[in-house]
Amino acid sequence: MIVESYLYEKLNGEVRCNTCWHRCKLKEGKWGICRTRKNEDGVLKVYNYGMASSIALDPIEKKPLNNFKPGTKVLSFGSVSCNFRCLHCQNYEIAFADLNYTYIREIDPGGVLRMCMDRNADGVAWTYNEPSIWHEFALDSSRLVKNSGFFVVYVTNGYMTPEAVDQFEGILDAANVDVKAFSERFYRKVCKASLENVIRSVEYMHRKGVFLELTYLIIPGENDDREEIREFAEWVVSVDARIPVHFSRFHPDFRMMDRSATPVEKIEEAIGIAKKAGIEYVYAGNVWGHEYENTYCPNCGELLIAREGFYVYNINVVKDQPPRCPNCGYEQNIIL
């Protein structure tokens, strides 16, 4: 289905898309970086409305969101293409696909709601590829499911403009933002994007009250320098020390098959740096069975949520608003 973009400007025959930070300025007949938006006679048309490549019922922990609605299930949707070009993309089959992708299924917002009900989901996750790629469909569907009592989460590269975030006000409950690295060099070389814009988006979403968790995939020889990780951690603390951070283990993929998997010791080193900087909730990602898959009280170290992989075995908190540690009473940044 083709629809008119919800966020663009007309500029004497050209158009400027305002959905993501690339803010593509397009002449007649030209496509945006995302490869899903095109200038047609001075109108920005969106070509992937309702075009789903992937649908699955997932644990919320798979997103990963550990402090938001732990133990719940989300119906996850992905489309095709991306506004980044990451050399290490671990969903490259769809992120680099075009609108002719073989396994596309067309759905409408009402279909999203019906699937949530049929599968007894607790919420909807826009994930797998970058959600802002089908901003219009995600927004329309999210509004519908939110009004029906489901929660809404994004798993995103953090390139949504403030205007796009504003359209989700009162609808988007939580987001996990994938901070690819903490250097402009990495973003330009590996992602064809800008770290500065990701920082702006994270800070803006936090100000707008979106519950945030951050993921930092550690790639050996690319973004694993201790000083870079320290700078990342200090920036997180400057925004909010209570934002959970996931240091995730890299495995070779796509155009980075020449790299080795991240040593677990490097993940543990990053956790130590983050905790020293003052981040309250730090996790090890893609390290099944690691002690830092669990959630601990930042104040006394009490085990609050016991996990293995994506499975929650026990939630040990006083269920107040906000929840408190049963041992010391410390208020937790956890949404139950």
CSV table of C-alpha atoms in Angstrom, one decimal:
chain,number,residue,atom,x,y,z
A,1,MET,CA,0.0,0.0,0.0
A,2,ILE,CA,1.3,3.5,-0.9
A,3,VAL,CA,0.5,6.4,1.4
A,4,GLU,CA,1.6,10.0,1.8
A,5,SER,CA,4.3,10.6,4.3
A,6,TYR,CA,3.2,12.1,7.6
A,7,LEU,CA,6.4,14.2,8.0
A,8,TYR,CA,7.8,16.2,5.1
A,9,GLU,CA,8.1,19.6,3.6
A,10,LYS,CA,7.4,20.8,0.0
A,11,LEU,CA,10.3,22.8,-1.5
A,12,ASN,CA,9.5,24.1,-5.0
A,13,GLY,CA,9.1,20.7,-6.5
A,14,GLU,CA,11.6,19.0,-4.2
A,15,VAL,CA,10.6,17.5,-0.9
A,16,ARG,CA,12.4,17.1,2.4
A,17,CYS,CA,11.6,14.1,4.5
A,18,ASN,CA,11.6,14.8,8.3
A,19,THR,CA,11.1,11.2,9.6
A,20,CYS,CA,14.7,10.5,10.3
A,21,TRP,CA,17.8,12.5,10.8
A,22,HIS,CA,19.1,12.1,7.3
A,23,ARG,CA,16.3,14.5,6.3
A,24,CYS,CA,16.6,13.5,2.7
A,25,LYS,CA,16.0,16.3,0.2
A,26,LEU,CA,14.6,14.7,-2.9
A,27,LYS,CA,14.1,15.8,-6.4
A,28,GLU,CA,11.2,14.6,-8.5
A,29,GLY,CA,11.4,10.8,-8.9
A,30,LYS,CA,14.1,10.3,-6.4
A,31,TRP,CA,14.1,7.8,-3.5
A,32,GLY,CA,15.3,8.5,0.1
A,33,ILE,CA,18.2,6.7,1.7
A,34,CYS,CA,15.7,4.3,3.3
A,35,ARG,CA,14.6,3.2,-0.2
A,36,THR,CA,10.9,3.3,0.8
A,37,ARG,CA,10.1,7.0,0.3
A,38,LYS,CA,9.9,8.7,-3.1
A,39,ASN,CA,9.1,12.2,-4.4
A,40,GLU,CA,6.2,11.8,-6.8
A,41,ASP,CA,5.0,15.1,-8.3
A,42,GLY,CA,6.0,17.0,-5.2
A,43,VAL,CA,4.4,14.6,-2.8
A,44,LEU,CA,6.5,12.3,-0.6
A,45,LYS,CA,5.0,8.8,-1.0
A,46,VAL,CA,5.7,5.9,1.4
A,47,TYR,CA,5.8,2.5,-0.4
A,48,ASN,CA,6.0,0.0,2.5
A,49,TYR,CA,2.8,0.8,4.5
A,50,GLY,CA,1.8,-2.5,6.1
A,51,MET,CA,4.5,-4.5,4.3
A,52,ALA,CA,5.7,-6.9,7.0
A,53,SER,CA,8.7,-9.2,6.5
A,54,SER,CA,8.7,-10.7,10.0
A,55,ILE,CA,6.1,-11.4,12.7
A,56,ALA,CA,6.8,-13.3,15.9
A,57,LEU,CA,5.7,-13.6,19.5
A,58,ASP,CA,8.8,-12.8,21.6
A,59,PRO,CA,9.7,-12.5,25.2
A,60,ILE,CA,10.2,-8.8,26.0
A,61,GLU,CA,13.7,-9.7,27.1
A,62,LYS,CA,14.6,-10.6,23.5
A,63,LYS,CA,14.3,-6.9,22.5
A,64,PRO,CA,16.3,-6.6,24.9
A,65,LEU,CA,14.2,-4.8,27.5
A,66,ASN,CA,15.0,-6.1,31.0
A,67,ASN,CA,13.5,-3.4,33.2
A,68,PHE,CA,10.3,-2.8,31.2
A,69,LYS,CA,7.5,-5.3,31.8
A,70,PRO,CA,9.8,-8.3,32.6
A,71,GLY,CA,8.3,-11.7,31.8
A,72,THR,CA,5.8,-10.4,29.3
A,73,LYS,CA,5.3,-11.3,25.7
A,74,VAL,CA,5.4,-8.9,22.7
A,75,LEU,CA,4.1,-9.4,19.2
A,76,SER,CA,7.0,-8.3,17.1
A,77,PHE,CA,6.8,-6.8,13.6
A,78,GLY,CA,9.5,-5.9,11.1
A,79,SER,CA,9.4,-4.6,7.5
A,80,VAL,CA,12.2,-4.2,5.0
A,81,SER,CA,15.2,-1.8,4.4
A,82,CYS,CA,16.9,0.5,6.8
A,83,ASN,CA,18.3,4.1,7.0
A,84,PHE,CA,21.7,2.7,8.1
A,85,ARG,CA,24.1,0.6,6.1
A,86,CYS,CA,25.9,-1.2,9.0
A,87,LEU,CA,28.7,-3.5,7.8
A,88,HIS,CA,28.0,-5.9,10.7
A,89,CYS,CA,24.2,-6.0,10.4
A,90,GLN,CA,22.8,-9.1,12.0
A,91,ASN,CA,19.4,-8.7,10.3
A,92,TYR,CA,20.8,-7.9,6.9
A,93,GLU,CA,18.4,-10.3,5.0
A,94,ILE,CA,15.6,-7.7,5.6
A,95,ALA,CA,17.6,-4.5,6.4
A,96,PHE,CA,19.2,-4.6,3.0
A,97,ALA,CA,16.2,-6.0,1.2
A,98,ASP,CA,14.0,-3.9,-1.1
A,99,LEU,CA,10.3,-3.7,-1.7
A,100,ASN,CA,10.4,-6.9,-3.8
A,101,TYR,CA,11.5,-9.1,-0.9
A,102,THR,CA,10.0,-12.5,-1.4
A,103,TYR,CA,8.5,-13.0,2.1
A,104,ILE,CA,6.6,-9.7,2.5
A,105,ARG,CA,3.1,-10.0,3.9
A,106,GLU,CA,0.6,-7.1,3.7
A,107,ILE,CA,-1.3,-6.3,6.8
A,108,ASP,CA,-3.4,-3.4,8.1
A,109,PRO,CA,-3.5,-1.8,11.6
A,110,GLY,CA,-6.7,-3.8,12.4
A,111,GLY,CA,-4.8,-6.9,11.6
A,112,VAL,CA,-2.1,-6.0,14.0
A,113,LEU,CA,-4.7,-5.6,16.8
A,114,ARG,CA,-6.4,-8.9,15.9
A,115,MET,CA,-3.0,-10.7,16.0
A,116,CYS,CA,-2.2,-9.3,19.4
A,117,MET,CA,-5.6,-10.5,20.7
A,118,ASP,CA,-5.3,-13.9,19.1
A,119,ARG,CA,-1.8,-14.6,20.4
A,120,ASN,CA,-2.5,-13.2,23.9
A,121,ALA,CA,0.3,-10.7,23.6
A,122,ASP,CA,0.9,-8.1,26.2
A,123,GLY,CA,2.2,-5.5,23.8
A,124,VAL,CA,3.6,-4.8,20.3
A,125,ALA,CA,7.3,-4.4,19.4
A,126,TRP,CA,8.4,-2.6,16.2
A,127,THR,CA,11.8,-4.3,15.7
A,128,TYR,CA,14.0,-6.6,13.4
A,129,ASN,CA,14.7,-3.7,11.0
A,130,GLU,CA,14.5,0.0,11.8
A,131,PRO,CA,10.9,0.9,12.9
A,132,SER,CA,11.0,4.4,11.5
A,133,ILE,CA,11.3,2.9,8.0
A,134,TRP,CA,7.5,2.4,8.2
A,135,HIS,CA,6.8,5.2,10.6
A,136,GLU,CA,3.2,5.8,9.3
A,137,PHE,CA,2.1,2.2,9.7
A,138,ALA,CA,3.8,1.7,13.0
A,139,LEU,CA,2.1,4.9,14.3
A,140,ASP,CA,-1.4,4.0,13.0
A,141,SER,CA,-1.1,0.5,14.4
A,142,SER,CA,0.4,1.6,17.7
A,143,ARG,CA,-2.3,4.1,18.3
A,144,LEU,CA,-4.9,1.4,17.7
A,145,VAL,CA,-3.3,-1.3,20.0
A,146,LYS,CA,-2.5,1.3,22.7
A,147,ASN,CA,-6.2,2.3,22.8
A,148,SER,CA,-7.0,-1.4,23.3
A,149,GLY,CA,-4.8,-1.8,26.4
A,150,PHE,CA,-1.5,-3.1,24.9
A,151,PHE,CA,1.9,-1.4,25.4
A,152,VAL,CA,4.1,-0.3,22.5
A,153,VAL,CA,7.9,-0.6,22.3
A,154,TYR,CA,10.5,0.3,19.7
A,155,VAL,CA,13.9,-1.4,19.0
A,156,THR,CA,15.7,1.3,17.1
A,157,ASN,CA,18.9,2.7,15.9
A,158,GLY,CA,17.9,6.1,17.4
A,159,TYR,CA,17.6,8.1,14.2
A,160,MET,CA,14.0,9.3,14.7
A,161,THR,CA,13.7,13.0,14.4
A,162,PRO,CA,12.1,15.0,17.3
A,163,GLU,CA,9.1,15.4,15.0
A,164,ALA,CA,8.7,11.7,14.6
A,165,VAL,CA,9.1,11.1,18.4
A,166,ASP,CA,6.4,13.8,19.0
A,167,GLN,CA,3.9,12.0,16.8
A,168,PHE,CA,4.3,9.0,19.2
A,169,GLU,CA,3.7,11.0,22.3
A,170,GLY,CA,1.4,9.2,24.7
A,171,ILE,CA,1.7,6.1,22.5
A,172,LEU,CA,5.3,4.8,22.7
A,173,ASP,CA,6.0,3.3,26.1
A,174,ALA,CA,9.6,2.2,25.8
A,175,ALA,CA,12.5,1.9,23.4
A,176,ASN,CA,15.8,0.0,23.3
A,177,VAL,CA,18.2,2.2,21.4
A,178,ASP,CA,21.1,0.5,19.7
A,179,VAL,CA,24.1,2.8,20.3
A,180,LYS,CA,26.5,1.3,17.7
A,181,ALA,CA,29.6,2.9,19.2
A,182,PHE,CA,30.7,6.2,20.8
A,183,SER,CA,32.7,7.7,18.0
A,184,GLU,CA,31.8,9.6,14.8
A,185,ARG,CA,34.5,7.7,13.0
A,186,PHE,CA,32.7,4.4,13.6
A,187,TYR,CA,29.3,5.7,12.6
A,188,ARG,CA,30.5,7.3,9.4
A,189,LYS,CA,32.7,4.3,8.4
A,190,VAL,CA,30.5,1.4,9.5
A,191,CYS,CA,26.9,2.7,9.6
A,192,LYS,CA,26.9,5.7,7.2
A,193,ALA,CA,25.3,7.8,9.9
A,194,SER,CA,26.1,10.2,12.7
A,195,LEU,CA,26.6,9.6,16.4
A,196,GLU,CA,25.6,13.2,17.2
A,197,ASN,CA,22.1,12.6,15.9
A,198,VAL,CA,21.7,9.4,17.9
A,199,ILE,CA,22.7,11.3,21.1
A,200,ARG,CA,20.1,13.9,20.3
A,201,SER,CA,17.4,11.4,19.8
A,202,VAL,CA,18.2,9.5,23.0
A,203,GLU,CA,18.2,12.7,25.0
A,204,TYR,CA,15.0,13.9,23.4
A,205,MET,CA,13.1,10.6,24.0
A,206,HIS,CA,14.2,10.7,27.6
A,207,ARG,CA,12.9,14.2,28.0
A,208,LYS,CA,9.6,13.1,26.5
A,209,GLY,CA,9.2,10.3,29.1
A,210,VAL,CA,9.9,7.3,26.9
A,211,PHE,CA,11.3,4.5,29.1
A,212,LEU,CA,14.8,3.8,27.7
A,213,GLU,CA,17.3,1.0,27.6
A,214,LEU,CA,20.5,1.1,25.6
A,215,THR,CA,22.4,-1.6,23.8
A,216,TYR,CA,26.1,-1.3,22.9
A,217,LEU,CA,27.3,-4.2,20.7
A,218,ILE,CA,31.0,-4.6,21.4
A,219,ILE,CA,33.0,-5.4,18.2
A,220,PRO,CA,36.6,-6.4,18.7
A,221,GLY,CA,39.0,-3.8,17.2
A,222,GLU,CA,36.2,-1.4,16.3
A,223,ASN,CA,34.4,0.0,19.3
A,224,ASP,CA,35.9,-1.9,22.3
A,225,ASP,CA,38.5,0.7,23.4
A,226,ARG,CA,38.3,1.2,27.2
A,227,GLU,CA,38.3,5.0,26.8
A,228,GLU,CA,35.4,4.9,24.2
A,229,ILE,CA,33.4,2.7,26.5
A,230,ARG,CA,34.1,5.0,29.5
A,231,GLU,CA,33.0,8.1,27.5
A,232,PHE,CA,29.8,6.2,26.5
A,233,ALA,CA,29.1,5.3,30.1
A,234,GLU,CA,29.7,8.9,31.3
A,235,TRP,CA,27.3,10.2,28.7
A,236,VAL,CA,24.6,7.8,29.9
A,237,VAL,CA,25.1,9.0,33.4
A,238,SER,CA,24.8,12.6,32.3
A,239,VAL,CA,21.4,11.7,30.8
A,240,ASP,CA,20.2,9.4,33.6
A,241,ALA,CA,22.2,6.9,35.6
A,242,ARG,CA,19.1,4.8,35.9
A,243,ILE,CA,18.9,4.0,32.2
A,244,PRO,CA,19.7,0.2,31.8
A,245,VAL,CA,22.6,-0.6,29.5
A,246,HIS,CA,23.2,-3.9,27.7
A,247,PHE,CA,26.8,-4.7,26.6
A,248,SER,CA,26.1,-7.3,23.9
A,249,ARG,CA,28.5,-9.9,22.5
A,250,PHE,CA,29.3,-9.6,18.7
A,251,HIS,CA,29.3,-12.6,16.4
A,252,PRO,CA,30.7,-12.4,12.9
A,253,ASP,CA,28.1,-11.5,10.3
A,254,PHE,CA,27.4,-9.9,6.9
A,255,ARG,CA,30.5,-7.9,5.9
A,256,MET,CA,32.4,-8.4,9.2
A,257,MET,CA,33.0,-12.1,8.9
A,258,ASP,CA,36.7,-11.4,9.4
A,259,ARG,CA,36.2,-10.3,13.0
A,260,SER,CA,36.2,-12.7,15.9
A,261,ALA,CA,33.4,-13.0,18.5
A,262,THR,CA,33.7,-10.7,21.5
A,263,PRO,CA,35.6,-12.3,24.4
A,264,VAL,CA,33.3,-12.6,27.4
A,265,GLU,CA,36.1,-10.9,29.4
A,266,LYS,CA,35.6,-7.8,27.2
A,267,ILE,CA,31.9,-7.7,28.1
A,268,GLU,CA,32.8,-8.0,31.8
A,269,GLU,CA,35.4,-5.2,31.4
A,270,ALA,CA,32.7,-2.9,29.9
A,271,ILE,CA,30.3,-3.8,32.7
A,272,GLY,CA,32.9,-2.8,35.2
A,273,ILE,CA,33.6,0.5,33.5
A,274,ALA,CA,29.9,1.3,33.3
A,275,LYS,CA,29.3,0.4,37.0
A,276,LYS,CA,32.3,2.5,38.0
A,277,ALA,CA,30.9,5.5,36.0
A,278,GLY,CA,27.6,5.1,38.1
A,279,ILE,CA,25.2,3.3,35.7
A,280,GLU,CA,22.8,1.5,38.0
A,281,TYR,CA,21.6,-1.4,35.8
A,282,VAL,CA,24.2,-3.1,33.5
A,283,TYR,CA,23.6,-6.3,31.6
A,284,ALA,CA,25.6,-8.8,29.6
A,285,GLY,CA,24.0,-9.6,26.3
A,286,ASN,CA,24.4,-12.7,24.1
A,287,VAL,CA,26.2,-14.5,27.0
A,288,TRP,CA,23.7,-17.2,28.0
A,289,GLY,CA,23.8,-18.0,31.7
A,290,HIS,CA,26.0,-15.0,32.7
A,291,GLU,CA,25.3,-13.6,36.2
A,292,TYR,CA,24.8,-10.2,34.6
A,293,GLU,CA,21.7,-11.4,32.7
A,294,ASN,CA,20.1,-10.9,36.1
A,295,THR,CA,18.8,-7.6,37.6
A,296,TYR,CA,20.4,-6.6,40.9
A,297,CYS,CA,19.5,-3.8,43.3
A,298,PRO,CA,21.9,-0.9,42.6
A,299,ASN,CA,21.9,0.0,46.3
A,300,CYS,CA,22.5,-3.3,48.1
A,301,GLY,CA,23.1,-5.9,45.4
A,302,GLU,CA,19.9,-8.0,46.1
A,303,LEU,CA,18.9,-10.3,43.3
A,304,LEU,CA,15.7,-8.8,42.0
A,305,ILE,CA,15.0,-10.6,38.7
A,306,ALA,CA,16.6,-14.0,37.9
A,307,ARG,CA,17.0,-14.8,34.2
A,308,GLU,CA,18.7,-17.2,31.9
A,309,GLY,CA,18.7,-16.1,28.3
A,310,PHE,CA,15.3,-14.7,27.6
A,311,TYR,CA,13.6,-16.6,30.4
A,312,VAL,CA,12.6,-15.0,33.7
A,313,TYR,CA,12.6,-17.4,36.7
A,314,ASN,CA,11.7,-15.1,39.5
A,315,ILE,CA,10.8,-11.4,40.2
A,316,ASN,CA,11.7,-10.4,43.7
A,317,VAL,CA,10.5,-6.9,44.3
A,318,VAL,CA,8.0,-5.1,46.4
A,319,LYS,CA,5.3,-4.2,43.9
A,320,ASP,CA,4.8,-0.5,44.8
A,321,GLN,CA,4.9,2.4,42.4
A,322,PRO,CA,7.8,2.4,41.7
A,323,PRO,CA,8.8,-1.1,42.8
A,324,ARG,CA,11.2,-1.3,45.7
A,325,CYS,CA,14.0,-3.7,46.8
A,326,PRO,CA,12.7,-6.1,49.4
A,327,ASN,CA,16.0,-6.0,51.2
A,328,CYS,CA,16.8,-2.2,51.5
A,329,GLY,CA,13.7,-0.5,50.1
A,330,TYR,CA,15.5,1.3,47.3
A,331,GLU,CA,13.1,2.5,44.6
A,332,GLN,CA,13.9,0.7,41.3
A,333,ASN,CA,13.7,1.9,37.7
A,334,ILE,CA,11.6,-1.0,36.7
A,335,ILE,CA,8.1,-1.0,35.1
A,336,LEU,CA,6.1,-4.1,36.0
